[in-house]
Amino acid sequence: MNFRTSALLLVSTLCSGATLAAVQVNLSKDVELLAVNGEEIGLRLFSKSELQLEDGLNQFVLRASKLVRQANGEFEKFNSDPVIITFNGKDQKIQLSPQGDIATTVDADHFNKQPYFTLSSSSHVQVEQELLPRGPGITRDYEKEIARFNAQRNIPIGKASIESQFSEKQMDSTEKATSVGAKSNSLKMVKAQYLALTEEERKQFLSWAVAQ
């Protein structure tokens, strides 16, 4: 089943007055961002809730992600199938959230049959969204899946189309060797970052870690 939709949306105004310098995207707390303009984000300590993108064609991959209640009253983590959203915007604010309420495992199963996200914008925005087809392999490679998706549909978006806040500079062989050594200290760094958090931030982190 193809869940692709294409619509020109006119929705309620989120802001007025001052002209925006770019496209600002605010994500619901129930949305997990997986990739932006062809670049996978990777694991983050805290989820990204706001993006600022250049005007024009942009694309991201995301999924609904939250704790849902089981029939016995206990909670489990729900991650929907990834959806790829391509839109063309200019000088506007966009609010993005899963369509409908996802509170229980029944709600989650219903949502995952046809994942759909609502985009509320301060002005018209042309949007296409559909499930991101899975590539071969046990684990997902979002960057390859996105590249294949865009090539098949002639969508002119690639990792070079923006300078992303998630980008890492290209490393030569010497830097790569240094990077490998640095990764061995990653656990120590995580521990140090955890100890530097406030009590409230530690509670948030532990809740997030348990839910993964």
mmCIF file of N, CA and C in Angstrom, residues 21-122:
data_model
loop_
_atom_site.group_PDB
_atom_site.id
_atom_site.type_symbol
_atom_site.label_atom_id
_atom_site.label_comp_id
_atom_site.label_asym_id
_atom_site.label_seq_id
_atom_site.Cartn_x
_atom_site.Cartn_y
_atom_site.Cartn_z
ATOM 1 N N ALA A 21 13.591 34.713 8.767
ATOM 2 C CA ALA A 21 14.782 34.659 7.929
ATOM 3 C C ALA A 21 14.920 33.318 7.239
ATOM 4 N N ALA A 22 14.223 32.297 7.688
ATOM 5 C CA ALA A 22 14.358 30.963 7.129
ATOM 6 C C ALA A 22 13.135 30.150 7.516
ATOM 7 N N VAL A 23 13.231 28.843 7.302
ATOM 8 C CA VAL A 23 12.154 27.935 7.680
ATOM 9 C C VAL A 23 12.467 27.355 9.053
ATOM 10 N N GLN A 24 11.602 27.603 10.007
ATOM 11 C CA GLN A 24 11.781 27.092 11.363
ATOM 12 C C GLN A 24 10.794 25.959 11.593
ATOM 13 N N VAL A 25 11.310 24.802 11.984
ATOM 14 C CA VAL A 25 10.481 23.622 12.206
ATOM 15 C C VAL A 25 10.508 23.253 13.680
ATOM 16 N N ASN A 26 9.342 23.204 14.296
ATOM 17 C CA ASN A 26 9.217 22.791 15.692
ATOM 18 C C ASN A 26 8.589 21.405 15.738
ATOM 19 N N LEU A 27 9.248 20.493 16.420
ATOM 20 C CA LEU A 27 8.797 19.110 16.481
ATOM 21 C C LEU A 27 8.075 18.819 17.789
ATOM 22 N N SER A 28 6.981 18.099 17.693
ATOM 23 C CA SER A 28 6.280 17.624 18.884
ATOM 24 C C SER A 28 7.197 16.727 19.697
ATOM 25 N N LYS A 29 6.934 16.647 21.003
ATOM 26 C CA LYS A 29 7.742 15.785 21.873
ATOM 27 C C LYS A 29 7.585 14.312 21.514
ATOM 28 N N ASP A 30 6.557 13.978 20.731
ATOM 29 C CA ASP A 30 6.323 12.594 20.325
ATOM 30 C C ASP A 30 6.927 12.280 18.960
ATOM 31 N N VAL A 31 7.744 13.199 18.439
ATOM 32 C CA VAL A 31 8.392 13.009 17.142
ATOM 33 C C VAL A 31 9.890 12.828 17.344
ATOM 34 N N GLU A 32 10.441 11.786 16.748
ATOM 35 C CA GLU A 32 11.892 11.565 16.781
ATOM 36 C C GLU A 32 12.459 11.807 15.385
ATOM 37 N N LEU A 33 13.386 12.742 15.289
ATOM 38 C CA LEU A 33 14.019 13.076 14.019
ATOM 39 C C LEU A 33 15.155 12.098 13.746
ATOM 40 N N LEU A 34 15.164 11.506 12.552
ATOM 41 C CA LEU A 34 16.167 10.504 12.197
ATOM 42 C C LEU A 34 17.188 11.006 11.184
ATOM 43 N N ALA A 35 16.756 11.897 10.280
ATOM 44 C CA ALA A 35 17.672 12.414 9.258
ATOM 45 C C ALA A 35 17.147 13.741 8.732
ATOM 46 N N VAL A 36 18.069 14.601 8.305
ATOM 47 C CA VAL A 36 17.719 15.893 7.728
ATOM 48 C C VAL A 36 18.480 16.064 6.423
ATOM 49 N N ASN A 37 17.750 16.300 5.344
ATOM 50 C CA ASN A 37 18.351 16.523 4.027
ATOM 51 C C ASN A 37 19.422 15.497 3.692
ATOM 52 N N GLY A 38 19.076 14.246 3.880
ATOM 53 C CA GLY A 38 19.953 13.160 3.480
ATOM 54 C C GLY A 38 20.996 12.757 4.484
ATOM 55 N N GLU A 39 21.067 13.450 5.607
ATOM 56 C CA GLU A 39 22.091 13.163 6.605
ATOM 57 C C GLU A 39 21.470 12.582 7.872
ATOM 58 N N GLU A 40 21.911 11.387 8.225
ATOM 59 C CA GLU A 40 21.411 10.740 9.431
ATOM 60 C C GLU A 40 21.932 11.456 10.671
ATOM 61 N N ILE A 41 21.071 11.622 11.654
ATOM 62 C CA ILE A 41 21.439 12.357 12.861
ATOM 63 C C ILE A 41 22.213 11.488 13.831
ATOM 64 N N GLY A 42 21.788 10.251 14.013
ATOM 65 C CA GLY A 42 22.469 9.377 14.961
ATOM 66 C C GLY A 42 21.958 9.585 16.371
ATOM 67 N N LEU A 43 22.549 8.856 17.316
ATOM 68 C CA LEU A 43 22.106 8.890 18.709
ATOM 69 C C LEU A 43 22.447 10.216 19.362
ATOM 70 N N ARG A 44 21.455 10.795 20.047
ATOM 71 C CA ARG A 44 21.647 12.058 20.756
ATOM 72 C C ARG A 44 21.181 11.890 22.196
ATOM 73 N N LEU A 45 21.831 12.611 23.108
ATOM 74 C CA LEU A 45 21.473 12.528 24.519
ATOM 75 C C LEU A 45 20.037 12.983 24.745
ATOM 76 N N PHE A 46 19.683 14.095 24.087
ATOM 77 C CA PHE A 46 18.313 14.589 24.142
ATOM 78 C C PHE A 46 17.828 14.819 22.719
ATOM 79 N N SER A 47 16.559 14.542 22.478
ATOM 80 C CA SER A 47 16.017 14.646 21.134
ATOM 81 C C SER A 47 15.971 16.100 20.675
ATOM 82 N N LYS A 48 16.089 16.271 19.373
ATOM 83 C CA LYS A 48 16.036 17.602 18.772
ATOM 84 C C LYS A 48 14.580 18.023 18.626
ATOM 85 N N SER A 49 14.251 19.218 19.088
ATOM 86 C CA SER A 49 12.860 19.665 19.035
ATOM 87 C C SER A 49 12.665 20.867 18.116
ATOM 88 N N GLU A 50 13.752 21.445 17.633
ATOM 89 C CA GLU A 50 13.631 22.622 16.776
ATOM 90 C C GLU A 50 14.734 22.623 15.730
ATOM 91 N N LEU A 51 14.361 22.968 14.504
ATOM 92 C CA LEU A 51 15.313 23.046 13.398
ATOM 93 C C LEU A 51 15.155 24.378 12.699
ATOM 94 N N GLN A 52 16.243 24.892 12.172
ATOM 95 C CA GLN A 52 16.175 26.059 11.303
ATOM 96 C C GLN A 52 16.838 25.688 9.989
ATOM 97 N N LEU A 53 16.060 25.724 8.909
ATOM 98 C CA LEU A 53 16.517 25.291 7.600
ATOM 99 C C LEU A 53 16.495 26.447 6.621
ATOM 100 N N GLU A 54 17.259 26.301 5.546
ATOM 101 C CA GLU A 54 17.250 27.316 4.507
ATOM 102 C C GLU A 54 15.932 27.260 3.743
ATOM 103 N N ASP A 55 15.552 28.400 3.150
ATOM 104 C CA ASP A 55 14.364 28.435 2.307
ATOM 105 C C ASP A 55 14.531 27.470 1.134
ATOM 106 N N GLY A 56 13.402 26.966 0.643
ATOM 107 C CA GLY A 56 13.443 26.081 -0.510
ATOM 108 C C GLY A 56 13.061 24.659 -0.161
ATOM 109 N N LEU A 57 13.581 23.721 -0.948
ATOM 110 C CA LEU A 57 13.242 22.315 -0.779
ATOM 111 C C LEU A 57 14.024 21.704 0.375
ATOM 112 N N ASN A 58 13.317 21.096 1.304
ATOM 113 C CA ASN A 58 13.937 20.418 2.445
ATOM 114 C C ASN A 58 13.274 19.064 2.652
ATOM 115 N N GLN A 59 13.980 18.226 3.393
ATOM 116 C CA GLN A 59 13.478 16.863 3.575
ATOM 117 C C GLN A 59 13.960 16.301 4.903
ATOM 118 N N PHE A 60 13.108 15.608 5.617
ATOM 119 C CA PHE A 60 13.566 14.893 6.789
ATOM 120 C C PHE A 60 12.846 13.568 6.946
ATOM 121 N N VAL A 61 13.500 12.687 7.685
ATOM 122 C CA VAL A 61 12.938 11.383 8.019
ATOM 123 C C VAL A 61 12.673 11.377 9.516
ATOM 124 N N LEU A 62 11.502 10.937 9.905
ATOM 125 C CA LEU A 62 11.142 10.944 11.323
ATOM 126 C C LEU A 62 10.189 9.810 11.629
ATOM 127 N N ARG A 63 9.916 9.633 12.900
ATOM 128 C CA ARG A 63 8.955 8.628 13.324
ATOM 129 C C ARG A 63 8.298 9.085 14.615
ATOM 130 N N ALA A 64 7.126 8.545 14.888
ATOM 131 C CA ALA A 64 6.502 8.761 16.188
ATOM 132 C C ALA A 64 7.237 7.899 17.203
ATOM 133 N N SER A 65 7.528 8.467 18.361
ATOM 134 C CA SER A 65 8.295 7.745 19.376
ATOM 135 C C SER A 65 7.825 8.184 20.754
ATOM 136 N N LYS A 66 7.254 7.249 21.507
ATOM 137 C CA LYS A 66 6.756 7.598 22.835
ATOM 138 C C LYS A 66 6.418 6.331 23.616
ATOM 139 N N LEU A 67 6.189 6.507 24.907
ATOM 140 C CA LEU A 67 5.729 5.406 25.745
ATOM 141 C C LEU A 67 4.215 5.279 25.602
ATOM 142 N N VAL A 68 3.749 4.045 25.410
ATOM 143 C CA VAL A 68 2.311 3.801 25.288
ATOM 144 C C VAL A 68 1.894 2.762 26.329
ATOM 145 N N ARG A 69 0.642 2.847 26.736
ATOM 146 C CA ARG A 69 0.132 1.986 27.810
ATOM 147 C C ARG A 69 -0.385 0.657 27.251
ATOM 148 N N GLN A 70 0.050 -0.428 27.869
ATOM 149 C CA GLN A 70 -0.433 -1.753 27.500
ATOM 150 C C GLN A 70 -1.752 -2.045 28.218
ATOM 151 N N ALA A 71 -2.384 -3.156 27.855
ATOM 152 C CA ALA A 71 -3.675 -3.518 28.456
ATOM 153 C C ALA A 71 -3.555 -3.768 29.952
ATOM 154 N N ASN A 72 -2.381 -4.220 30.403
ATOM 155 C CA ASN A 72 -2.191 -4.498 31.833
ATOM 156 C C ASN A 72 -1.786 -3.261 32.629
ATOM 157 N N GLY A 73 -1.748 -2.104 31.963
ATOM 158 C CA GLY A 73 -1.419 -0.858 32.640
ATOM 159 C C GLY A 73 0.047 -0.486 32.598
ATOM 160 N N GLU A 74 0.907 -1.417 32.208
ATOM 161 C CA GLU A 74 2.329 -1.107 32.094
ATOM 162 C C GLU A 74 2.604 -0.373 30.781
ATOM 163 N N PHE A 75 3.805 0.209 30.697
ATOM 164 C CA PHE A 75 4.147 0.999 29.518
ATOM 165 C C PHE A 75 5.253 0.323 28.719
ATOM 166 N N GLU A 76 5.217 0.534 27.415
ATOM 167 C CA GLU A 76 6.278 0.066 26.534
ATOM 168 C C GLU A 76 6.610 1.160 25.529
ATOM 169 N N LYS A 77 7.822 1.097 24.963
ATOM 170 C CA LYS A 77 8.241 2.116 24.003
ATOM 171 C C LYS A 77 7.710 1.777 22.613
ATOM 172 N N PHE A 78 7.083 2.753 21.981
ATOM 173 C CA PHE A 78 6.579 2.595 20.618
ATOM 174 C C PHE A 78 7.389 3.467 19.676
ATOM 175 N N ASN A 79 7.930 2.867 18.638
ATOM 176 C CA ASN A 79 8.591 3.581 17.553
ATOM 177 C C ASN A 79 7.882 3.211 16.260
ATOM 178 N N SER A 80 7.292 4.176 15.594
ATOM 179 C CA SER A 80 6.582 3.883 14.352
ATOM 180 C C SER A 80 7.574 3.634 13.219
ATOM 181 N N ASP A 81 7.061 3.144 12.101
ATOM 182 C CA ASP A 81 7.893 3.019 10.917
ATOM 183 C C ASP A 81 8.294 4.420 10.447
ATOM 184 N N PRO A 82 9.531 4.578 9.921
ATOM 185 C CA PRO A 82 9.997 5.905 9.510
ATOM 186 C C PRO A 82 9.221 6.456 8.310
ATOM 187 N N VAL A 83 8.942 7.728 8.366
ATOM 188 C CA VAL A 83 8.264 8.441 7.284
ATOM 189 C C VAL A 83 9.214 9.501 6.738
ATOM 190 N N ILE A 84 9.255 9.633 5.414
ATOM 191 C CA ILE A 84 10.086 10.664 4.792
ATOM 192 C C ILE A 84 9.171 11.784 4.303
ATOM 193 N N ILE A 85 9.487 12.999 4.694
ATOM 194 C CA ILE A 85 8.670 14.171 4.366
ATOM 195 C C ILE A 85 9.510 15.154 3.564
ATOM 196 N N THR A 86 9.008 15.536 2.408
ATOM 197 C CA THR A 86 9.668 16.510 1.543
ATOM 198 C C THR A 86 8.749 17.715 1.406
ATOM 199 N N PHE A 87 9.286 18.896 1.617
ATOM 200 C CA PHE A 87 8.436 20.085 1.535
ATOM 201 C C PHE A 87 9.222 21.272 0.992
ATOM 202 N N ASN A 88 8.488 22.215 0.469
ATOM 203 C CA ASN A 88 9.083 23.429 -0.083
ATOM 204 C C ASN A 88 8.512 24.615 0.675
ATOM 205 N N GLY A 89 9.361 25.318 1.407
ATOM 206 C CA GLY A 89 8.884 26.422 2.228
ATOM 207 C C GLY A 89 9.793 27.634 2.143
ATOM 208 N N LYS A 90 9.277 28.749 2.597
ATOM 209 C CA LYS A 90 10.050 29.986 2.586
ATOM 210 C C LYS A 90 9.544 30.912 3.685
ATOM 211 N N ASP A 91 10.472 31.377 4.523
ATOM 212 C CA ASP A 91 10.159 32.366 5.560
ATOM 213 C C ASP A 91 8.897 31.995 6.352
ATOM 214 N N GLN A 92 8.918 30.855 7.016
ATOM 215 C CA GLN A 92 7.725 30.439 7.734
ATOM 216 C C GLN A 92 8.078 29.537 8.906
ATOM 217 N N LYS A 93 7.106 29.367 9.781
ATOM 218 C CA LYS A 93 7.226 28.445 10.902
ATOM 219 C C LYS A 93 6.340 27.237 10.638
ATOM 220 N N ILE A 94 6.865 26.072 10.949
ATOM 221 C CA ILE A 94 6.126 24.833 10.753
ATOM 222 C C ILE A 94 6.103 24.054 12.062
ATOM 223 N N GLN A 95 4.933 23.613 12.469
ATOM 224 C CA GLN A 95 4.768 22.762 13.643
ATOM 225 C C GLN A 95 4.418 21.361 13.160
ATOM 226 N N LEU A 96 5.164 20.365 13.623
ATOM 227 C CA LEU A 96 4.979 19.012 13.114
ATOM 228 C C LEU A 96 4.682 18.043 14.254
ATOM 229 N N SER A 97 3.645 17.224 14.075
ATOM 230 C CA SER A 97 3.247 16.272 15.120
ATOM 231 C C SER A 97 2.557 15.070 14.484
ATOM 232 N N PRO A 98 2.538 13.925 15.187
ATOM 233 C CA PRO A 98 1.806 12.768 14.661
ATOM 234 C C PRO A 98 0.316 13.076 14.598
ATOM 235 N N GLN A 99 -0.348 12.517 13.605
ATOM 236 C CA GLN A 99 -1.788 12.730 13.496
ATOM 237 C C GLN A 99 -2.526 11.828 14.483
ATOM 238 N N GLY A 100 -3.397 12.430 15.267
ATOM 239 C CA GLY A 100 -4.181 11.662 16.220
ATOM 240 C C GLY A 100 -3.453 11.450 17.536
ATOM 241 N N ASP A 101 -4.197 10.932 18.498
ATOM 242 C CA ASP A 101 -3.649 10.686 19.831
ATOM 243 C C ASP A 101 -3.100 9.261 19.901
ATOM 244 N N ILE A 102 -1.867 9.129 20.373
ATOM 245 C CA ILE A 102 -1.252 7.809 20.526
ATOM 246 C C ILE A 102 -0.977 7.614 22.008
ATOM 247 N N ALA A 103 -1.888 6.950 22.697
ATOM 248 C CA ALA A 103 -1.758 6.772 24.145
ATOM 249 C C ALA A 103 -1.593 5.314 24.545
ATOM 250 N N THR A 104 -2.162 4.403 23.758
ATOM 251 C CA THR A 104 -2.138 2.983 24.106
ATOM 252 C C THR A 104 -1.504 2.168 22.984
ATOM 253 N N THR A 105 -1.241 0.887 23.265
ATOM 254 C CA THR A 105 -0.694 0.012 22.230
ATOM 255 C C THR A 105 -1.684 -0.149 21.079
ATOM 256 N N VAL A 106 -2.970 -0.080 21.375
ATOM 257 C CA VAL A 106 -3.988 -0.148 20.321
ATOM 258 C C VAL A 106 -3.869 1.070 19.413
ATOM 259 N N ASP A 107 -3.720 2.264 20.013
ATOM 260 C CA ASP A 107 -3.525 3.486 19.235
ATOM 261 C C ASP A 107 -2.267 3.373 18.377
ATOM 262 N N ALA A 108 -1.203 2.837 18.975
ATOM 263 C CA ALA A 108 0.073 2.716 18.273
ATOM 264 C C ALA A 108 -0.049 1.797 17.064
ATOM 265 N N ASP A 109 -0.724 0.665 17.242
ATOM 266 C CA ASP A 109 -0.918 -0.267 16.128
ATOM 267 C C ASP A 109 -1.741 0.380 15.019
ATOM 268 N N HIS A 110 -2.756 1.127 15.406
ATOM 269 C CA HIS A 110 -3.603 1.811 14.425
ATOM 270 C C HIS A 110 -2.787 2.860 13.666
ATOM 271 N N PHE A 111 -1.980 3.633 14.388
ATOM 272 C CA PHE A 111 -1.167 4.665 13.741
ATOM 273 C C PHE A 111 -0.170 4.038 12.772
ATOM 274 N N ASN A 112 0.445 2.930 13.175
ATOM 275 C CA ASN A 112 1.510 2.331 12.371
ATOM 276 C C ASN A 112 0.994 1.671 11.096
ATOM 277 N N LYS A 113 -0.320 1.456 11.010
ATOM 278 C CA LYS A 113 -0.888 0.928 9.773
ATOM 279 C C LYS A 113 -0.809 1.966 8.661
ATOM 280 N N GLN A 114 -0.852 3.219 9.034
ATOM 281 C CA GLN A 114 -0.738 4.306 8.065
ATOM 282 C C GLN A 114 -0.169 5.547 8.753
ATOM 283 N N PRO A 115 1.133 5.553 9.029
ATOM 284 C CA PRO A 115 1.752 6.688 9.735
ATOM 285 C C PRO A 115 1.564 7.987 8.952
ATOM 286 N N TYR A 116 1.134 9.013 9.648
ATOM 287 C CA TYR A 116 0.913 10.306 8.998
ATOM 288 C C TYR A 116 1.187 11.411 10.006
ATOM 289 N N PHE A 117 1.854 12.459 9.527
ATOM 290 C CA PHE A 117 2.211 13.578 10.390
ATOM 291 C C PHE A 117 1.547 14.853 9.891
ATOM 292 N N THR A 118 1.075 15.639 10.830
ATOM 293 C CA THR A 118 0.397 16.888 10.520
ATOM 294 C C THR A 118 1.382 18.040 10.546
ATOM 295 N N LEU A 119 1.396 18.825 9.481
ATOM 296 C CA LEU A 119 2.236 20.013 9.404
ATOM 297 C C LEU A 119 1.344 21.242 9.470
ATOM 298 N N SER A 120 1.482 22.017 10.533
ATOM 299 C CA SER A 120 0.764 23.279 10.674
ATOM 300 C C SER A 120 1.745 24.396 10.371
ATOM 301 N N SER A 121 1.359 25.291 9.478
ATOM 302 C CA SER A 121 2.301 26.307 9.010
ATOM 303 C C SER A 121 1.705 27.699 9.062
ATOM 304 N N SER A 122 2.599 28.676 9.099
ATOM 305 C CA SER A 122 2.179 30.073 9.100
ATOM 306 C C SER A 122 1.755 30.527 7.709
#
